[in-house]
Short mmCIF file of C-alpha atoms in Angstrom, two decimals:
data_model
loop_
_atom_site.label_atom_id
_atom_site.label_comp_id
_atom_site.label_asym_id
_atom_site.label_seq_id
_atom_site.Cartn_x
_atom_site.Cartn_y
_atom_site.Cartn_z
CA UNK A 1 58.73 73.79 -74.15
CA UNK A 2 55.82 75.61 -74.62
CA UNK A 3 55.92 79.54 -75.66
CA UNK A 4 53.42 82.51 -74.34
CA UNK A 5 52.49 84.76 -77.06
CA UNK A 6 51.45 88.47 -76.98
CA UNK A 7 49.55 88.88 -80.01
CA UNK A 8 48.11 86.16 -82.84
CA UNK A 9 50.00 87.51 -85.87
CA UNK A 10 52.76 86.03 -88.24
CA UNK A 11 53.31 81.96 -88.94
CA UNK A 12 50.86 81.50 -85.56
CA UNK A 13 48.05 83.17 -87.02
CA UNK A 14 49.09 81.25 -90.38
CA UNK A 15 49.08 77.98 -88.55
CA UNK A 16 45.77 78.00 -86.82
CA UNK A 17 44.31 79.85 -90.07
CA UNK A 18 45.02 76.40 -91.87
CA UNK A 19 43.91 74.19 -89.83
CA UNK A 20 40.51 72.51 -90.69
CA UNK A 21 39.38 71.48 -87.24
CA UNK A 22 39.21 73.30 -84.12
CA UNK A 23 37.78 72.71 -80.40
CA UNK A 24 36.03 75.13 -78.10
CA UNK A 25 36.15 74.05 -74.53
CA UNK A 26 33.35 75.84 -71.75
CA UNK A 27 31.89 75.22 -68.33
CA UNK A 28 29.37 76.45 -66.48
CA UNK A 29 30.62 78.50 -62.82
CA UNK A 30 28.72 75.78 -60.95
CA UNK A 31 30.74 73.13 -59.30
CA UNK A 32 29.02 70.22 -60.36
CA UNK A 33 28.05 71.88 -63.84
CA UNK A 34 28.80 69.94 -67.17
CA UNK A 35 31.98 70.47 -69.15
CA UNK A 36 31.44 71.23 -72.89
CA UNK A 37 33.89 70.44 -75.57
CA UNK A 38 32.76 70.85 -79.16
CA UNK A 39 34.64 70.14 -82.76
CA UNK A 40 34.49 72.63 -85.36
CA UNK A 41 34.77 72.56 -88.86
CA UNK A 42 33.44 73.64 -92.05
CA UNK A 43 36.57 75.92 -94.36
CA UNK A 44 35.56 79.54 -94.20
CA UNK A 45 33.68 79.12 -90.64
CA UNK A 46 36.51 80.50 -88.73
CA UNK A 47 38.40 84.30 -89.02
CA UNK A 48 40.95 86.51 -87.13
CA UNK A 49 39.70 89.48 -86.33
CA UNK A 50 42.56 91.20 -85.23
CA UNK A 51 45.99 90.56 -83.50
CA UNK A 52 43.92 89.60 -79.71
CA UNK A 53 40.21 89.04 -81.24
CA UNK A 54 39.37 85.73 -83.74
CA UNK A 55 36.04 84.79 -84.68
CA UNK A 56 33.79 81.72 -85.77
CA UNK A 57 30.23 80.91 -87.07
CA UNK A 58 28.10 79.12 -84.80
CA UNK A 59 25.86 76.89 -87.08
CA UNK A 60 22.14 74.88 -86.67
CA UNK A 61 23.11 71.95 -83.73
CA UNK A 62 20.95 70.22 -81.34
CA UNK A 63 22.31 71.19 -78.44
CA UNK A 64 23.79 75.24 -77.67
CA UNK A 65 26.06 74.60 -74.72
CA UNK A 66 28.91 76.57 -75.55
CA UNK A 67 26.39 79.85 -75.90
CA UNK A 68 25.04 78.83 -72.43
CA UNK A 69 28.00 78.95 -70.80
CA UNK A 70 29.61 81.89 -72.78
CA UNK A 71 26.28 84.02 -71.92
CA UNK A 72 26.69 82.81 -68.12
CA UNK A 73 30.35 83.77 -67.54
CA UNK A 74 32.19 84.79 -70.58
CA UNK A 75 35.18 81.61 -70.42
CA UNK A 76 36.77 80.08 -73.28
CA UNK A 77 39.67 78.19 -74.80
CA UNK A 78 40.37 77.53 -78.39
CA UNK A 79 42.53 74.68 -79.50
CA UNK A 80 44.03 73.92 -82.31
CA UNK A 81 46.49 70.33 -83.47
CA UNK A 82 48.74 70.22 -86.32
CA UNK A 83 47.69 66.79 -87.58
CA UNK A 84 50.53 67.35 -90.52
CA UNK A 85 53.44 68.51 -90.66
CA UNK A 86 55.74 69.33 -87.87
CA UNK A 87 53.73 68.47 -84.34
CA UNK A 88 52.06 72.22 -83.01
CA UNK A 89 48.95 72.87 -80.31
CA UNK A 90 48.32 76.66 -80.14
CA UNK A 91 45.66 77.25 -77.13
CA UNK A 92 43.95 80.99 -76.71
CA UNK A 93 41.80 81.22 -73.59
CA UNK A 94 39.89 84.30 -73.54
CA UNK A 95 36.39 85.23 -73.02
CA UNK A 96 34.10 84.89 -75.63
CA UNK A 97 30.57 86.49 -76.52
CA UNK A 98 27.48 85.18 -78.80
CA UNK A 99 26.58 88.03 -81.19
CA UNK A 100 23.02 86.81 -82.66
CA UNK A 101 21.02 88.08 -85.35
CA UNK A 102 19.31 91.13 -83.95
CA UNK A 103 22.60 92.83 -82.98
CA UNK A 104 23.72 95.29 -84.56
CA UNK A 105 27.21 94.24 -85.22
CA UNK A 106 25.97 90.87 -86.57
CA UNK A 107 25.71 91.65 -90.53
CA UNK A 108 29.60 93.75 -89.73
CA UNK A 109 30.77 90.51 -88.77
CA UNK A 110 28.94 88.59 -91.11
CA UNK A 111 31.53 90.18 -93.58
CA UNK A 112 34.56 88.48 -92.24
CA UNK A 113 33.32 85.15 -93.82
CA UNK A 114 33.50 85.28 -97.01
CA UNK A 115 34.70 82.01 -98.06
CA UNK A 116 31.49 80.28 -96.33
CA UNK A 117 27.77 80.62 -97.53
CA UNK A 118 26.22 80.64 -93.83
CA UNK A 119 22.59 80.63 -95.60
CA UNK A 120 22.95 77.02 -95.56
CA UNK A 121 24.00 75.95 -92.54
CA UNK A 122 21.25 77.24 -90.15
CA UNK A 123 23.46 80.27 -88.70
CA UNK A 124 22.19 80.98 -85.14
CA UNK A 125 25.23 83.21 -84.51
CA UNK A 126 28.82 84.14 -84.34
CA UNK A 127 31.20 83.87 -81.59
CA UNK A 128 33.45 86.21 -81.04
CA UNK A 129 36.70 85.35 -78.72
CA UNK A 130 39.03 87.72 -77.11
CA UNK A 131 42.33 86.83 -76.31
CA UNK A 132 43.86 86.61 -72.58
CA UNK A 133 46.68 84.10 -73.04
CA UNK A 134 48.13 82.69 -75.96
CA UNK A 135 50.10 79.57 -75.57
CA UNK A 136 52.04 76.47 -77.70
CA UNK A 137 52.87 73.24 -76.98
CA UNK A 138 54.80 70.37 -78.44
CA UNK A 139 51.88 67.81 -79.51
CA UNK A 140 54.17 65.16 -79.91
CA UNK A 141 51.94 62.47 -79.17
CA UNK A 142 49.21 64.15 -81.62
CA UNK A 143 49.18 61.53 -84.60
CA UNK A 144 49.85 62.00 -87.74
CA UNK A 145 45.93 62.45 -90.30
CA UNK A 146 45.02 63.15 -93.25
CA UNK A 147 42.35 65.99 -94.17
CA UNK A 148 40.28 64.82 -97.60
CA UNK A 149 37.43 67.01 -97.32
CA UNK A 150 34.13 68.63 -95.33
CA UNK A 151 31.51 66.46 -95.01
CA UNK A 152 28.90 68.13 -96.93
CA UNK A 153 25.92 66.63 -94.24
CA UNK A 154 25.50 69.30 -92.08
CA UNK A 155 24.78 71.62 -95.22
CA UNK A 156 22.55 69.31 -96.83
CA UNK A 157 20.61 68.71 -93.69
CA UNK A 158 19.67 72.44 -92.96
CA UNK A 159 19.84 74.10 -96.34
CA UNK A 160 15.94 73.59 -96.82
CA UNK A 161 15.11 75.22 -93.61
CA UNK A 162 13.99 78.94 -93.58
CA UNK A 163 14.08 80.92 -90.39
CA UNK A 164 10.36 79.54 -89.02
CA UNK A 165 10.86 75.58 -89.32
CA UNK A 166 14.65 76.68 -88.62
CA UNK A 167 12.95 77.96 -85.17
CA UNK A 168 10.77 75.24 -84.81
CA UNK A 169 13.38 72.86 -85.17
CA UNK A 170 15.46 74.66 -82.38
CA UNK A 171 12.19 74.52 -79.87
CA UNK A 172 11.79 71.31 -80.44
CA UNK A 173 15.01 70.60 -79.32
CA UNK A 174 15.38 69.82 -75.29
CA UNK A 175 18.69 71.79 -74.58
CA UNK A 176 19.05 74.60 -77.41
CA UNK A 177 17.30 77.28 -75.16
CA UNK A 178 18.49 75.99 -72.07
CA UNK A 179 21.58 73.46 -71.60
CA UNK A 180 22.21 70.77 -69.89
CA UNK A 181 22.33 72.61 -66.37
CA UNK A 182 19.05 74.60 -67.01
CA UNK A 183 21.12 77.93 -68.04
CA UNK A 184 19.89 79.92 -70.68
CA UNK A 185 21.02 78.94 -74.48
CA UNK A 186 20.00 80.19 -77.87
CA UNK A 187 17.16 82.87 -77.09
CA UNK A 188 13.81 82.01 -79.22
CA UNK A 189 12.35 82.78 -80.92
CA UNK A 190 15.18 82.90 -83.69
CA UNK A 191 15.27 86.30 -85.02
CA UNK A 192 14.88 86.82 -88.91
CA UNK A 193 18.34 86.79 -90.92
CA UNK A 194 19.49 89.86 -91.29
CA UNK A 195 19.37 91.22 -94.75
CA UNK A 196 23.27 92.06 -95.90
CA UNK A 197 24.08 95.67 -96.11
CA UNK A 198 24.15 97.06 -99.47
CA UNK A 199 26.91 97.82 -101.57
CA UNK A 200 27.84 101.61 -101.69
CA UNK A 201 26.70 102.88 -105.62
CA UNK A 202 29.95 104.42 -107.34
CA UNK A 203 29.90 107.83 -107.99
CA UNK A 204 29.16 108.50 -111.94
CA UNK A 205 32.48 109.26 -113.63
CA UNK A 206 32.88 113.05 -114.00
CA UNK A 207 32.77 114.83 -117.38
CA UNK A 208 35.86 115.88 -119.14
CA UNK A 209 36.58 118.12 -121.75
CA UNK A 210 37.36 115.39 -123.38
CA UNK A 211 34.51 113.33 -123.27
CA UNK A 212 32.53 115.87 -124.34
CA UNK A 213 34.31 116.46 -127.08
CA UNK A 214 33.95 112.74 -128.31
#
């Protein structure tokens, strides 16, 4: 039976923490409008925020249907399998937002990745998801696969791009600025990455007696 949960926090934010793939389902509020479901992957691309607020990096693509849809009406659902171990599917529907790379929270969030360099993947901007229901299931009929490793493509591919052929390479592109239903995507032109903040200088060490003395 599945379980509702108030808060992500203990061995369910452990769980989902480990897993190395995870899918992001949005739609449009037309009728007729296109579904999207999209993989993600790519260790270090994902963080919790808090105990109701996770986070992921939303990387170079050819397509930007999830922002679309997020910027039109705000729905989401994470979901991740347990492809080892004992069988688990932890859903959290929420409503999610783009943060791009003229906000100002963007380089704040930026921190929360530090097992990732995003320089090489063509970051176009992070996804933030709040949490309105948090639910389990059984996945017994999820099979049992093996992770090896992250295909190292995707970072090979846009690592020699700077921020203008990085924006060229988005324009170019038939549904990055508009999806499939004509509603507005990534906005171009890409903004600049933001230059990290820097690290606070340390105060000199203070003068003792002592030191003086030596």
């Amino acid at each position: 039976m599945g379980k509702t949960y108030e808060r992500i926090d203990g061995r369910l934010r452990t769980f989902i923490e480990a897993q190395p793939v995870f899918f992001t389902a949005t739609a449009p509020l037309s009728a007729d409008g296109t579904v999207n479901l999209s993989p993600k992957g790519l260790k270090g691309s994902f963080a919790v925020l808090d105990e109701l607020t996770v986070a992921y990096l939303d990387f170079a693509g050819s397509t930007a249907e999830t922002i679309a849809h997020l910027r039109e009406n705000g729905r989401i659902t994470l979901m991740w399998c347990a492809f080892q171990g004992p069988p688990n599917i932890v859903r959290v529907h929420g409503r999610g937002e783009p943060v791009f790379r003229d906000d100002p929270r963007f380089v704040e969030l930026l921190v929360r990745f530090p097992g990732i360099d995003p320089t090489a993947h063509g970051l176009r901007a992070i996804v933030v998801v709040t949490a309105d229901l948090i639910r389990d299931t059984c996945g017994y009929a999820v099979p049992f696969m093996a992770y090896e490793a992250d295909r190292d493509l995707h970072g090979k591919r846009f690592a020699r791009e700077d921020d203008a052929s990085l924006d060229a390479y988005f324009t170019k592109k038939e549904h990055v600025a508009t999806s499939l239903d004509g509603l507005p995507g990534l906005p171009l032109p890409l903004p600049p990455s933001p230059e990290p903040e820097p690290e606070p200088e340390l105060p000199a060490p203070r003068k003792t007696a002592a030191t003086d003395a030596s």
